[in-house]
XYZ file of C-alpha atoms in Angstrom:
751
model
C -45.613 -20.155 36.496
C -48.780 -18.152 37.153
C -51.285 -17.350 34.408
C -50.368 -13.670 34.603
C -46.643 -14.378 34.442
C -47.166 -16.648 31.443
C -49.224 -14.014 29.624
C -46.608 -11.351 30.320
C -43.838 -13.641 29.105
C -45.812 -14.236 25.916
C -46.092 -10.493 25.299
C -42.393 -9.928 25.978
C -41.447 -12.855 23.726
C -43.556 -11.567 20.831
C -41.959 -8.138 21.180
C -38.487 -9.697 21.431
C -39.013 -11.647 18.217
C -40.540 -8.745 16.263
C -38.449 -5.698 17.259
C -35.945 -4.509 14.669
C -35.090 -7.306 12.250
C -37.796 -9.992 12.720
C -36.616 -13.356 14.002
C -33.347 -14.292 15.714
C -30.804 -15.033 12.983
C -29.195 -13.394 9.965
C -26.417 -14.247 7.509
C -23.143 -12.349 7.873
C -20.469 -12.503 5.164
C -17.159 -13.835 6.466
C -15.113 -12.279 3.649
C -14.996 -8.639 2.484
C -17.076 -7.754 -0.562
C -16.366 -4.032 -0.725
C -14.467 -3.752 -4.008
C -14.625 -5.084 -7.534
C -11.587 -7.217 -6.712
C -13.422 -8.708 -3.708
C -16.391 -9.528 -5.918
C -14.147 -11.117 -8.504
C -12.656 -13.395 -5.856
C -15.924 -14.151 -4.063
C -17.951 -14.856 -7.196
C -17.121 -14.809 -10.884
C -14.491 -15.504 -12.103
C -12.579 -16.321 -8.889
C -15.118 -18.816 -7.582
C -14.256 -21.168 -10.434
C -11.018 -22.192 -8.715
C -12.620 -23.734 -5.599
C -15.378 -25.222 -7.766
C -12.812 -27.135 -9.813
C -10.912 -28.140 -6.667
C -14.041 -29.552 -5.029
C -15.069 -31.369 -8.206
C -11.644 -33.026 -8.260
C -11.645 -33.797 -4.523
C -14.975 -33.473 -2.668
C -13.209 -33.407 0.703
C -11.847 -29.948 -0.114
C -15.376 -28.566 0.296
C -14.477 -28.431 3.976
C -11.482 -26.231 3.123
C -13.111 -23.844 0.667
C -16.699 -23.519 1.964
C -18.584 -23.168 5.254
C -19.742 -26.812 5.114
C -17.446 -27.932 7.932
C -19.016 -25.569 10.466
C -22.603 -25.653 9.228
C -25.420 -27.670 10.788
C -29.008 -27.871 9.569
C -31.662 -27.710 12.292
C -34.584 -29.558 10.699
C -38.156 -30.212 11.815
C -41.610 -30.890 10.442
C -43.245 -29.420 13.553
C -45.053 -32.582 14.632
C -43.877 -32.373 18.277
C -43.032 -28.752 19.077
C -41.738 -28.454 22.640
C -44.743 -29.247 24.820
C -47.184 -27.794 22.293
C -47.723 -30.813 20.052
C -48.245 -30.977 16.295
C -48.624 -27.360 15.159
C -46.973 -27.743 11.773
C -43.678 -26.935 10.131
C -44.108 -23.164 9.933
C -45.016 -22.858 13.625
C -41.782 -24.681 14.515
C -39.611 -22.000 12.913
C -39.141 -19.837 16.067
C -37.935 -22.945 17.929
C -35.559 -23.947 15.141
C -34.167 -20.400 14.926
C -33.670 -20.546 18.684
C -31.760 -23.787 18.334
C -29.543 -22.113 15.734
C -28.842 -19.293 18.193
C -27.818 -21.799 20.882
C -25.454 -23.576 18.481
C -23.693 -20.295 17.760
C -23.752 -18.961 21.314
C -22.410 -22.041 23.035
C -20.117 -23.692 20.490
C -19.570 -21.269 17.583
C -21.371 -23.651 15.216
C -23.182 -21.934 12.343
C -26.601 -23.365 11.646
C -29.576 -22.823 9.377
C -33.112 -23.770 10.332
C -35.108 -25.768 7.780
C -38.805 -26.480 8.235
C -40.090 -29.293 6.034
C -43.805 -29.231 5.204
C -44.652 -32.923 5.285
C -45.654 -35.617 7.741
C -44.865 -38.310 5.213
C -41.819 -40.122 6.600
C -40.415 -41.146 3.223
C -40.734 -37.664 1.728
C -39.094 -36.139 4.816
C -36.192 -38.585 4.635
C -35.701 -37.953 0.932
C -35.764 -34.178 1.433
C -33.139 -34.219 4.165
C -30.952 -36.779 2.426
C -30.639 -34.512 -0.599
C -29.200 -31.729 1.578
C -25.973 -33.581 2.396
C -23.716 -31.513 0.075
C -24.664 -28.318 1.923
C -24.149 -29.227 5.570
C -21.560 -30.752 7.869
C -24.235 -32.161 10.182
C -27.987 -32.615 10.658
C -29.786 -31.824 13.920
C -33.317 -33.247 13.872
C -35.748 -31.555 16.214
C -39.364 -31.733 17.386
C -40.424 -34.755 15.313
C -43.026 -36.993 16.918
C -42.478 -40.576 17.969
C -42.295 -43.232 16.570
C -41.638 -41.560 13.194
C -38.500 -39.903 14.594
C -36.864 -43.334 15.061
C -37.483 -44.319 11.460
C -36.300 -40.957 10.143
C -33.095 -40.839 12.144
C -32.139 -44.443 11.418
C -32.715 -44.049 7.687
C -30.746 -40.814 7.489
C -27.856 -42.240 9.499
C -27.668 -45.128 7.033
C -27.945 -42.963 3.916
C -25.853 -39.916 4.852
C -22.119 -39.639 5.433
C -22.351 -36.753 7.913
C -23.478 -36.700 11.582
C -27.245 -37.031 12.078
C -28.503 -36.419 15.606
C -32.037 -36.203 16.995
C -31.505 -34.010 20.034
C -34.905 -34.684 21.589
C -33.745 -38.278 21.990
C -30.020 -38.263 22.486
C -29.436 -34.831 24.049
C -31.617 -35.670 27.012
C -30.120 -39.135 27.206
C -26.540 -37.877 27.333
C -27.140 -35.297 30.068
C -29.242 -37.726 32.105
C -26.525 -40.362 31.725
C -23.906 -37.904 32.995
C -26.002 -37.226 36.076
C -26.643 -40.938 36.570
C -22.907 -41.701 36.467
C -22.327 -39.296 39.344
C -25.422 -40.339 41.296
C -24.297 -43.987 41.123
C -20.832 -42.906 42.271
C -22.225 -40.995 45.262
C -24.453 -43.876 46.328
C -21.759 -46.569 45.855
C -23.694 -48.408 43.163
C -22.445 -50.443 40.223
C -24.445 -49.904 37.039
C -24.336 -53.646 36.388
C -26.386 -54.346 39.536
C -28.586 -51.238 39.533
C -32.331 -51.531 38.971
C -33.883 -48.708 36.912
C -37.531 -47.824 36.293
C -38.212 -45.629 33.240
C -41.583 -43.869 33.179
C -42.385 -42.724 29.653
C -41.894 -44.607 26.408
C -41.399 -41.830 23.897
C -38.325 -40.780 21.942
C -36.324 -39.343 24.853
C -37.157 -42.220 27.219
C -36.174 -44.869 24.684
C -32.925 -43.026 23.929
C -32.144 -42.843 27.662
C -32.813 -46.560 28.024
C -30.618 -47.447 25.057
C -27.733 -45.271 26.213
C -27.576 -46.486 29.809
C -27.761 -50.063 28.523
C -24.834 -49.275 26.221
C -23.008 -48.033 29.335
C -23.404 -51.412 31.018
C -26.889 -51.630 32.548
C -28.209 -55.181 31.994
C -31.387 -55.241 29.911
C -33.342 -57.144 32.535
C -32.513 -54.423 35.093
C -34.563 -51.763 33.303
C -38.352 -51.693 33.522
C -40.118 -49.265 31.161
C -43.648 -47.941 31.794
C -46.076 -45.972 29.661
C -49.548 -44.568 30.367
C -50.948 -48.112 30.537
C -48.329 -49.424 32.929
C -45.291 -51.686 32.732
C -44.161 -52.808 29.277
C -43.850 -56.521 29.910
C -42.833 -59.145 27.416
C -45.886 -60.184 25.427
C -47.971 -57.088 26.155
C -50.082 -55.930 23.218
C -50.310 -52.349 21.963
C -46.631 -51.404 22.009
C -44.459 -50.517 19.024
C -41.221 -52.216 18.038
C -39.000 -49.638 19.772
C -40.888 -49.973 23.033
C -41.106 -53.771 22.857
C -37.303 -53.876 22.594
C -37.285 -52.857 26.267
C -39.999 -55.263 27.445
C -38.998 -57.572 30.323
C -40.343 -60.686 31.990
C -42.058 -59.416 35.146
C -45.221 -59.745 37.197
C -45.266 -55.980 37.830
C -48.058 -54.185 36.011
C -48.128 -50.668 37.528
C -45.572 -47.953 38.141
C -46.135 -48.337 41.885
C -45.270 -52.016 41.723
C -42.268 -51.388 39.487
C -40.807 -48.808 41.875
C -40.839 -51.124 44.896
C -37.164 -51.567 45.778
C -35.935 -49.778 42.626
C -32.623 -47.912 42.798
C -33.346 -45.352 40.085
C -36.431 -43.612 38.717
C -36.065 -41.840 35.360
C -39.162 -39.952 34.282
C -39.934 -38.461 30.903
C -43.680 -38.544 31.256
C -46.095 -36.170 33.008
C -46.337 -33.913 36.041
C -47.416 -35.635 39.240
C -46.910 -39.164 37.922
C -44.952 -40.161 41.050
C -46.281 -39.925 44.598
C -44.377 -39.647 47.841
C -45.625 -43.128 48.737
C -43.981 -44.515 45.592
C -40.699 -42.819 46.532
C -40.841 -44.305 50.039
C -41.021 -47.755 48.467
C -37.728 -47.347 46.599
C -34.342 -48.690 47.718
C -32.157 -46.796 50.217
C -30.577 -43.598 48.830
C -32.862 -43.586 45.776
C -31.931 -41.723 42.596
C -34.844 -39.772 41.116
C -34.615 -38.084 37.718
C -38.041 -36.427 37.308
C -37.514 -34.818 33.919
C -41.056 -34.008 32.733
C -41.344 -30.378 31.596
C -42.436 -27.865 32.610
C -43.443 -29.649 35.819
C -41.653 -32.797 37.027
C -43.212 -36.127 37.955
C -42.484 -35.199 41.569
C -40.911 -31.990 42.814
C -37.564 -32.157 44.639
C -39.075 -30.801 47.906
C -41.763 -33.497 47.846
C -39.262 -36.221 46.978
C -36.879 -35.077 49.722
C -39.709 -34.899 52.237
C -40.525 -38.536 51.505
C -36.891 -39.659 51.323
C -34.301 -37.190 52.677
C -31.559 -39.514 51.401
C -32.674 -39.160 47.756
C -30.652 -37.581 44.951
C -33.069 -35.652 42.736
C -32.696 -34.108 39.275
C -35.267 -32.355 37.088
C -35.414 -30.493 33.792
C -35.938 -27.156 35.534
C -33.422 -24.416 36.268
C -34.988 -23.454 39.614
C -34.025 -26.770 41.238
C -30.568 -28.333 41.638
C -29.284 -30.827 39.059
C -30.929 -29.523 35.886
C -30.934 -31.968 32.963
C -30.454 -29.332 30.254
C -29.827 -30.327 26.627
C -27.757 -27.203 26.039
C -24.985 -28.969 27.980
C -24.770 -31.457 25.136
C -25.782 -30.842 21.546
C -23.654 -27.724 20.767
C -20.483 -29.343 22.062
C -21.188 -32.785 20.601
C -21.549 -31.286 17.132
C -18.475 -29.109 17.742
C -16.320 -32.177 18.363
C -17.918 -34.166 15.536
C -17.451 -31.358 13.006
C -13.862 -30.700 14.018
C -12.809 -34.257 13.132
C -15.209 -34.386 10.152
C -17.003 -37.371 11.649
C -19.249 -39.435 9.408
C -21.716 -40.001 12.245
C -22.371 -39.718 15.977
C -22.164 -43.162 17.585
C -22.742 -44.544 21.071
C -19.076 -44.210 21.974
C -19.203 -40.474 21.246
C -22.381 -40.077 23.319
C -20.878 -42.009 26.229
C -17.686 -39.945 25.972
C -19.775 -36.766 26.237
C -21.633 -38.144 29.263
C -18.395 -39.148 30.991
C -16.827 -35.753 30.251
C -19.816 -33.961 31.764
C -19.767 -36.233 34.811
C -16.054 -35.663 35.335
C -16.468 -31.892 34.970
C -19.083 -31.845 37.747
C -16.567 -33.541 40.063
C -13.968 -30.817 39.543
C -13.731 -27.583 41.525
C -16.271 -25.091 40.244
C -14.835 -21.871 38.720
C -15.206 -18.694 40.768
C -17.397 -16.981 38.176
C -19.910 -19.857 38.244
C -19.950 -19.898 42.047
C -20.505 -16.131 42.163
C -23.357 -16.327 39.659
C -25.334 -18.949 41.505
C -24.737 -17.405 44.910
C -23.371 -20.607 46.436
C -20.099 -22.467 46.355
C -21.074 -25.425 44.228
C -19.185 -28.587 44.972
C -19.701 -32.155 43.859
C -22.416 -33.825 45.886
C -26.107 -34.781 45.914
C -27.172 -31.283 44.838
C -24.471 -30.885 42.176
C -24.104 -33.943 39.937
C -24.446 -32.113 36.596
C -22.351 -29.070 35.580
C -23.958 -25.634 35.487
C -25.072 -24.744 31.941
C -22.823 -21.689 31.801
C -19.642 -23.292 33.056
C -17.051 -21.873 30.604
C -15.087 -25.149 30.656
C -17.818 -27.031 28.768
C -16.544 -25.734 25.432
C -13.113 -27.171 26.072
C -13.953 -30.471 27.756
C -16.916 -31.968 25.894
C -15.880 -31.423 22.231
C -12.422 -32.821 22.942
C -13.901 -35.978 24.483
C -16.312 -36.418 21.556
C -13.567 -35.862 18.987
C -11.288 -38.385 20.678
C -14.064 -41.002 20.760
C -14.779 -40.404 17.080
C -11.116 -41.014 16.295
C -10.962 -44.171 18.425
C -14.055 -45.644 16.759
C -12.961 -44.883 13.207
C -15.606 -42.336 12.206
C -13.238 -39.336 12.165
C -11.969 -38.477 8.688
C -9.638 -35.687 9.898
C -8.042 -36.814 13.182
C -6.591 -34.273 15.604
C -2.891 -34.706 16.306
C -2.380 -32.105 19.025
C -5.177 -32.076 21.608
C -3.522 -29.394 23.733
C -3.619 -27.044 20.758
C -7.171 -28.162 19.952
C -8.354 -27.261 23.452
C -6.674 -23.868 23.104
C -8.513 -23.317 19.815
C -11.797 -24.273 21.463
C -11.268 -21.731 24.237
C -10.479 -19.040 21.678
C -13.699 -19.667 19.742
C -15.966 -18.148 22.356
C -15.985 -14.782 24.016
C -15.813 -15.097 27.814
C -17.902 -11.944 28.129
C -20.984 -13.752 26.853
C -20.604 -16.377 29.566
C -19.999 -13.767 32.248
C -23.051 -11.782 31.173
C -25.171 -14.888 31.437
C -23.590 -15.710 34.778
C -24.505 -12.198 35.929
C -28.133 -12.946 35.074
C -27.955 -16.218 36.979
C -26.332 -14.393 39.886
C -29.158 -11.850 39.909
C -31.647 -14.687 40.271
C -29.603 -16.206 43.087
C -29.208 -12.905 44.948
C -32.100 -10.659 43.876
C -31.645 -6.954 44.588
C -33.839 -3.865 44.723
C -33.137 -1.774 41.613
C -34.588 1.708 41.340
C -35.918 2.728 37.909
C -35.970 6.532 38.164
C -38.074 7.156 35.051
C -40.981 4.904 35.929
C -43.518 6.692 33.708
C -41.769 5.785 30.447
C -43.076 2.768 28.554
C -39.634 1.339 27.790
C -38.682 1.646 31.477
C -41.895 -0.043 32.572
C -41.304 -2.902 30.146
C -37.787 -3.266 31.548
C -39.125 -3.259 35.119
C -41.724 -5.897 34.233
C -39.063 -8.092 32.627
C -36.695 -7.565 35.570
C -39.353 -8.720 38.026
C -40.831 -11.570 35.965
C -37.362 -12.976 35.266
C -36.626 -13.181 38.980
C -33.678 -10.764 38.925
C -35.006 -8.722 41.831
C -37.523 -6.073 42.859
C -37.989 -3.053 40.591
C -38.601 0.166 42.535
C -40.426 2.644 40.296
C -40.317 6.421 40.596
C -43.340 8.027 38.953
C -46.745 9.629 39.300
C -49.967 8.004 40.425
C -50.972 6.980 36.893
C -48.153 4.418 36.676
C -50.467 1.538 37.712
C -52.720 2.336 34.749
C -49.699 2.379 32.447
C -48.667 -1.017 33.800
C -52.166 -2.354 33.248
C -52.045 -1.102 29.642
C -48.876 -3.172 29.206
C -50.710 -6.313 30.333
C -49.966 -6.365 34.071
C -53.098 -7.639 35.796
C -51.952 -6.711 39.314
C -50.017 -3.408 39.201
C -50.082 -3.223 43.006
C -47.276 -5.781 43.146
C -44.922 -3.113 41.730
C -43.442 -0.779 44.334
C -44.097 2.836 43.321
C -42.756 6.065 44.850
C -44.301 9.410 43.950
C -42.192 12.380 45.020
C -45.336 14.418 45.606
C -46.715 12.196 48.358
C -44.028 9.704 49.398
C -43.686 9.357 53.195
C -39.923 9.338 52.603
C -39.881 12.976 51.411
C -39.209 14.691 54.787
C -36.243 12.419 55.496
C -34.988 12.878 51.927
C -35.168 16.684 52.150
C -33.208 16.598 55.421
C -30.526 14.431 53.820
C -30.186 16.608 50.725
C -30.217 19.890 52.659
C -27.501 18.643 55.016
C -25.436 17.702 51.985
C -25.930 20.889 49.926
C -26.467 23.715 52.448
C -22.836 24.794 52.264
C -22.867 24.672 48.471
C -25.291 27.569 48.069
C -28.598 25.672 48.218
C -31.500 26.778 50.389
C -33.859 24.331 52.050
C -36.631 25.217 49.575
C -34.198 24.479 46.736
C -33.730 20.988 48.159
C -37.492 20.545 48.604
C -38.052 21.583 44.980
C -35.409 19.147 43.704
C -36.857 16.261 45.707
C -40.391 17.045 44.489
C -39.590 17.763 40.855
C -36.395 15.988 39.834
C -36.765 12.237 39.487
C -33.003 11.664 39.303
C -32.352 13.566 42.521
C -35.287 11.816 44.178
C -34.024 8.394 43.043
C -30.412 9.105 43.973
C -31.414 10.174 47.499
C -33.478 6.981 47.864
C -30.372 5.033 46.867
C -28.250 6.918 49.408
C -30.793 6.194 52.127
C -30.647 2.456 51.447
C -34.124 2.181 49.913
C -32.623 0.401 46.876
C -29.411 -1.426 45.961
C -28.835 0.173 42.544
C -30.341 2.808 40.258
C -30.990 3.093 36.503
C -31.812 6.329 34.659
C -31.051 8.141 31.400
C -34.045 7.600 29.113
C -35.471 11.133 29.471
C -32.269 13.158 29.897
C -28.993 13.465 28.055
C -26.131 11.634 29.720
C -24.461 14.860 30.860
C -27.707 16.255 32.293
C -28.518 13.045 34.160
C -24.962 12.831 35.506
C -25.111 16.384 36.866
C -28.297 15.546 38.759
C -26.882 12.301 40.137
C -23.634 13.990 41.208
C -25.603 16.401 43.396
C -26.392 13.412 45.574
C -23.775 10.721 44.985
C -20.014 11.252 45.128
C -17.236 9.338 43.421
C -15.974 6.367 45.391
C -13.067 7.208 47.666
C -9.880 7.642 45.682
C -11.637 6.878 42.365
C -12.054 8.825 39.136
C -15.539 8.178 37.724
C -15.608 7.281 34.053
C -17.653 5.484 31.421
C -16.878 2.224 29.636
C -18.335 0.920 26.394
C -18.070 -2.803 25.646
C -17.750 -3.902 22.027
C -18.760 -7.565 22.073
C -18.136 -9.908 19.137
C -18.432 -13.681 18.871
C -14.851 -14.263 19.976
C -13.693 -10.921 21.342
C -14.543 -8.058 23.655
C -12.930 -4.628 23.643
C -13.349 -2.236 26.574
C -13.225 1.473 25.667
C -12.800 4.259 28.259
C -13.425 7.023 29.181
C -16.342 7.547 26.828
C -18.606 9.764 28.947
C -17.109 12.074 31.578
C -13.514 13.352 31.548
C -12.860 15.839 28.765
C -9.088 16.227 29.157
C -7.957 13.713 31.787
C -4.613 14.195 33.489
C -1.948 11.500 33.548
C -3.120 10.395 37.010
C -6.734 10.256 35.816
C -5.763 8.266 32.711
C -3.930 5.810 34.966
C -6.993 5.565 37.233
C -9.218 4.931 34.204
C -6.862 2.224 32.993
C -6.859 0.485 36.386
C -10.627 0.715 36.768
C -11.308 -0.619 33.276
C -8.814 -3.435 33.748
C -10.705 -4.438 36.904
C -14.010 -4.534 34.970
C -12.337 -6.618 32.270
C -11.137 -9.144 34.840
C -14.603 -9.408 36.369
C -15.822 -10.265 32.884
C -13.333 -13.078 32.407
C -10.551 -11.298 30.473
C -6.895 -10.827 31.266
C -6.499 -7.099 30.521
C -4.010 -5.781 27.978
C -4.232 -1.986 28.136
C -3.305 0.353 25.291
C -3.196 4.119 25.754
C -4.353 5.295 22.341
C -3.132 8.243 20.347
C -2.662 9.378 16.760
C 1.052 8.853 17.468
C 2.888 5.587 18.001
C 5.890 5.984 20.272
C 6.530 9.564 19.118
C 5.828 9.139 15.407
C 4.523 11.607 14.402
C 5.466 14.106 17.060
C 2.713 16.182 18.621
C 1.724 18.697 21.258
C -0.720 16.522 23.253
C 1.279 13.388 24.061
C 2.730 14.160 27.488
C -0.356 13.099 29.490
C -0.431 9.725 27.753
C 3.276 9.102 28.231
C 3.079 10.190 31.854
C 0.119 7.850 32.466
C 2.336 4.947 31.425
C 4.963 6.129 33.916
C 2.324 6.366 36.662
C 1.297 2.747 36.105
C 4.974 1.740 36.127
C 5.303 3.389 39.528
C 2.138 1.738 40.849
C 3.363 -1.714 39.849
C 0.007 -2.868 38.493
C -0.586 -6.531 37.670
C -1.726 -6.188 34.045
C -0.012 -5.438 30.734
C -0.087 -1.854 29.464
C 1.601 0.172 26.762
C 1.377 3.493 24.969
C 1.214 5.872 23.313
C 0.080 3.930 20.253
C -2.287 4.221 17.314
C -5.369 1.973 17.245
C -4.092 -0.212 14.400
C -0.889 -0.959 16.329
C -2.848 -1.746 19.485
C -5.273 -4.113 17.744
C -3.431 -5.600 14.758
C -0.683 -8.133 15.618
C 1.091 -7.517 12.300
C 1.351 -3.822 13.021
C 2.407 -4.470 16.615
C 5.187 -6.736 15.344
C 6.923 -3.632 13.957
C 7.591 -2.604 17.570
C 9.330 -5.614 19.181
C 10.011 -3.626 22.352
C 6.276 -3.115 23.012
C 5.109 -4.700 26.258
C 1.803 -6.129 25.043
C 1.807 -9.899 24.504
C -1.125 -9.679 22.090
C -3.780 -7.315 20.769
C -5.075 -4.869 23.349
C -8.527 -5.502 24.816
C -8.675 -2.356 26.984
C -8.411 0.911 25.062
C -7.877 4.086 27.066
C -8.498 7.090 24.845
C -6.797 10.443 25.453
C -9.918 12.557 25.875
C -13.684 12.643 25.854
C -14.011 13.873 22.288
C -12.096 10.983 20.725
C -13.563 8.395 23.091
C -17.215 9.403 22.800
C -17.042 9.838 19.022
C -15.328 6.472 18.591
C -17.853 4.642 20.775
C -20.873 6.132 19.032
C -19.431 5.546 15.569
C -18.817 1.901 16.406
C -22.320 1.554 17.849
C -23.882 2.866 14.641
C -21.509 1.456 12.031
C -19.685 -1.486 13.593
C -20.668 -5.133 13.503
C -20.256 -5.822 17.219
C -22.898 -5.660 19.904
C -22.367 -2.637 22.129
C -23.055 -2.571 25.861
C -22.947 0.675 27.746
C -21.818 3.169 28.541
C -21.329 1.668 31.991
C -20.578 4.127 34.770
C -17.619 3.083 36.918
C -16.203 4.666 40.063
C -19.229 6.019 41.960
C -19.803 5.324 45.659
C -23.216 3.778 44.887
C -24.203 1.498 41.987
C -25.854 3.884 39.524
C -26.045 3.520 35.749
C -27.045 6.130 33.165
C -28.397 4.478 30.038
C -28.436 6.010 26.541
C -31.740 7.724 25.710
C -32.268 5.228 22.875
C -31.952 2.133 25.091
C -34.326 -0.785 24.645
C -35.989 -2.569 27.554
C -33.530 -5.446 27.160
C -30.548 -3.081 27.370
C -31.973 -1.482 30.514
C -32.368 -4.901 32.127
C -28.739 -5.751 31.275
C -27.480 -2.547 32.912
C -29.692 -3.180 35.938
C -28.336 -6.707 36.352
C -24.704 -5.595 35.930
C -25.149 -2.748 38.408
C -26.900 -4.854 41.029
C -24.421 -7.708 40.636
C -21.294 -5.620 41.126
C -19.841 -6.448 37.695
C -19.430 -2.714 37.116
C -19.352 0.092 39.640
């Protein structure tokens, strides 16, 4: 990462953390507290009933409180990421981030706790006293060797899972990759020789876990900054000396001669190509130092083309990423109310991850990364956003907990448990992330038509720095100065088109005049539009192939921007353009259409909207269930404006579409299974997730009300059905929302 890129990322990160509500987490009530009756049940006097129940049987705390799905993320800030000992308060953004990952990946609620002490005993005592509150403890960013003492003491004193992710998370993911690398190179772990460079918390955890998996102790040689840790060497602590071996080797170079496996958790550049050449045939190299590995995969492959290489980075194959482990390990442990996380559970997680990498990769993951991943030297660890992780890893961990006797609430039906795991997470969140990964794999040119606006420039900067593609800015000559004011040291790297002096203008005028001359426009009208209207200018650039997608909307109302775009870009052949809003919750997504364009759609148009929205839903991982909404449910009450809706259902019947649909029906019937049960003849197998509203007034009002008053995140409106990928953002959009629309448009998720 360049110095400029790093500085820009810092600025974006500070803005991200400070905009709106500071930080990254908040507490949301899971029960209604709108009425006096609600308050009476939630607090006094109703709360007395669960209090008495828990006092009589402490295990019922899991039934009556959030304890069973609540993990504490705890640090004293003595080893923050790669930044060192910056104190407890400085660790809070990292701990909040960890809480976000718990929720995002495994629906585990977590609270960050920063403890202001470096005294080991005081830290242990503080955390131990928290046991009644939490179902598990995730220790984070605590320096070695104190972290070993702290974790061991807490595991002995507490009757809930305690897990130091810096140690065991890395170990589990590395072990999963090692299992598959050994398989591919026809090695038996019992006869494999491993060299571990690094003797900190993560390295020692890796060593302990692979030994627990069957690696003989004498087959692992650990090195630190001084060299090999040999039996009898002075200056090593008790955890390091546990891995000392009898050997004449004293340097990393000597240790690597003939070694099968290198596992590095040390420093960038610690391994040379000459060292790699000295390893055994088909060497396995896990260079996991962050942010830069001990040796880069290209350098390792140049020295030994037969090597299998993994790193901690996302821009190389085989990323050892802790997010593959800790959310799902805690999910499985919490679900069986485990009293701890033991080696068997860690090994089960590693084996589950290894097995998942050997299975056929889902289409959405393959699309995101731009290649058809298949098990082999460049794919030994699953992709971090593989949606199957949530189902596979927790189930394996839970089963191991049951088999080793640490589960206090065993699972009797694992098929049902896996179904419950799938239902916990919203597939849209995975697909959105996969869209971002896909943008990195197949970067596109996205035109930002309002390139003089600060929010648009911040979005363009983020789009470029994140590797999603090339932003093409439309604006005046002062845009470089505006970029410089936002911290860009080299504005010339941003492509800028000024309609007053762009060399493309003559060709653009010819294109627009040829298109509009028989619609009452003179040539000078076309020249004026090209020179003065940024949306027309941008849309013509898109039509001429100068960009792959276009984003606008910040400076114009939606209707105004759409009129300008439609002068240049037509609907796709046989399509009805329309807008879709996504309402995204933790475990659900609802697609609403048409929220932007068609005031009184005909039956055919309603059917087109339903088909188009169903297609978007499928691209986002959902099996569509379409409801045509109305104030009336199957004719009750009767009304004057129902024929179009009823006829739209008939049109879809005639088309023989491959998704469920029903109507006309009121929103509560479409979304509430108890209401739907009153109509046993209805064709929906469950609550609708695609809502087609009868007209623009009801749709637009509903979408904007939900955006302002609802609890879900709202994405959109997304424009569907145009011949070119163009999106019109709300005027109030943030830079992050603009980037999301740009990625979705360029990636073909919508359009």
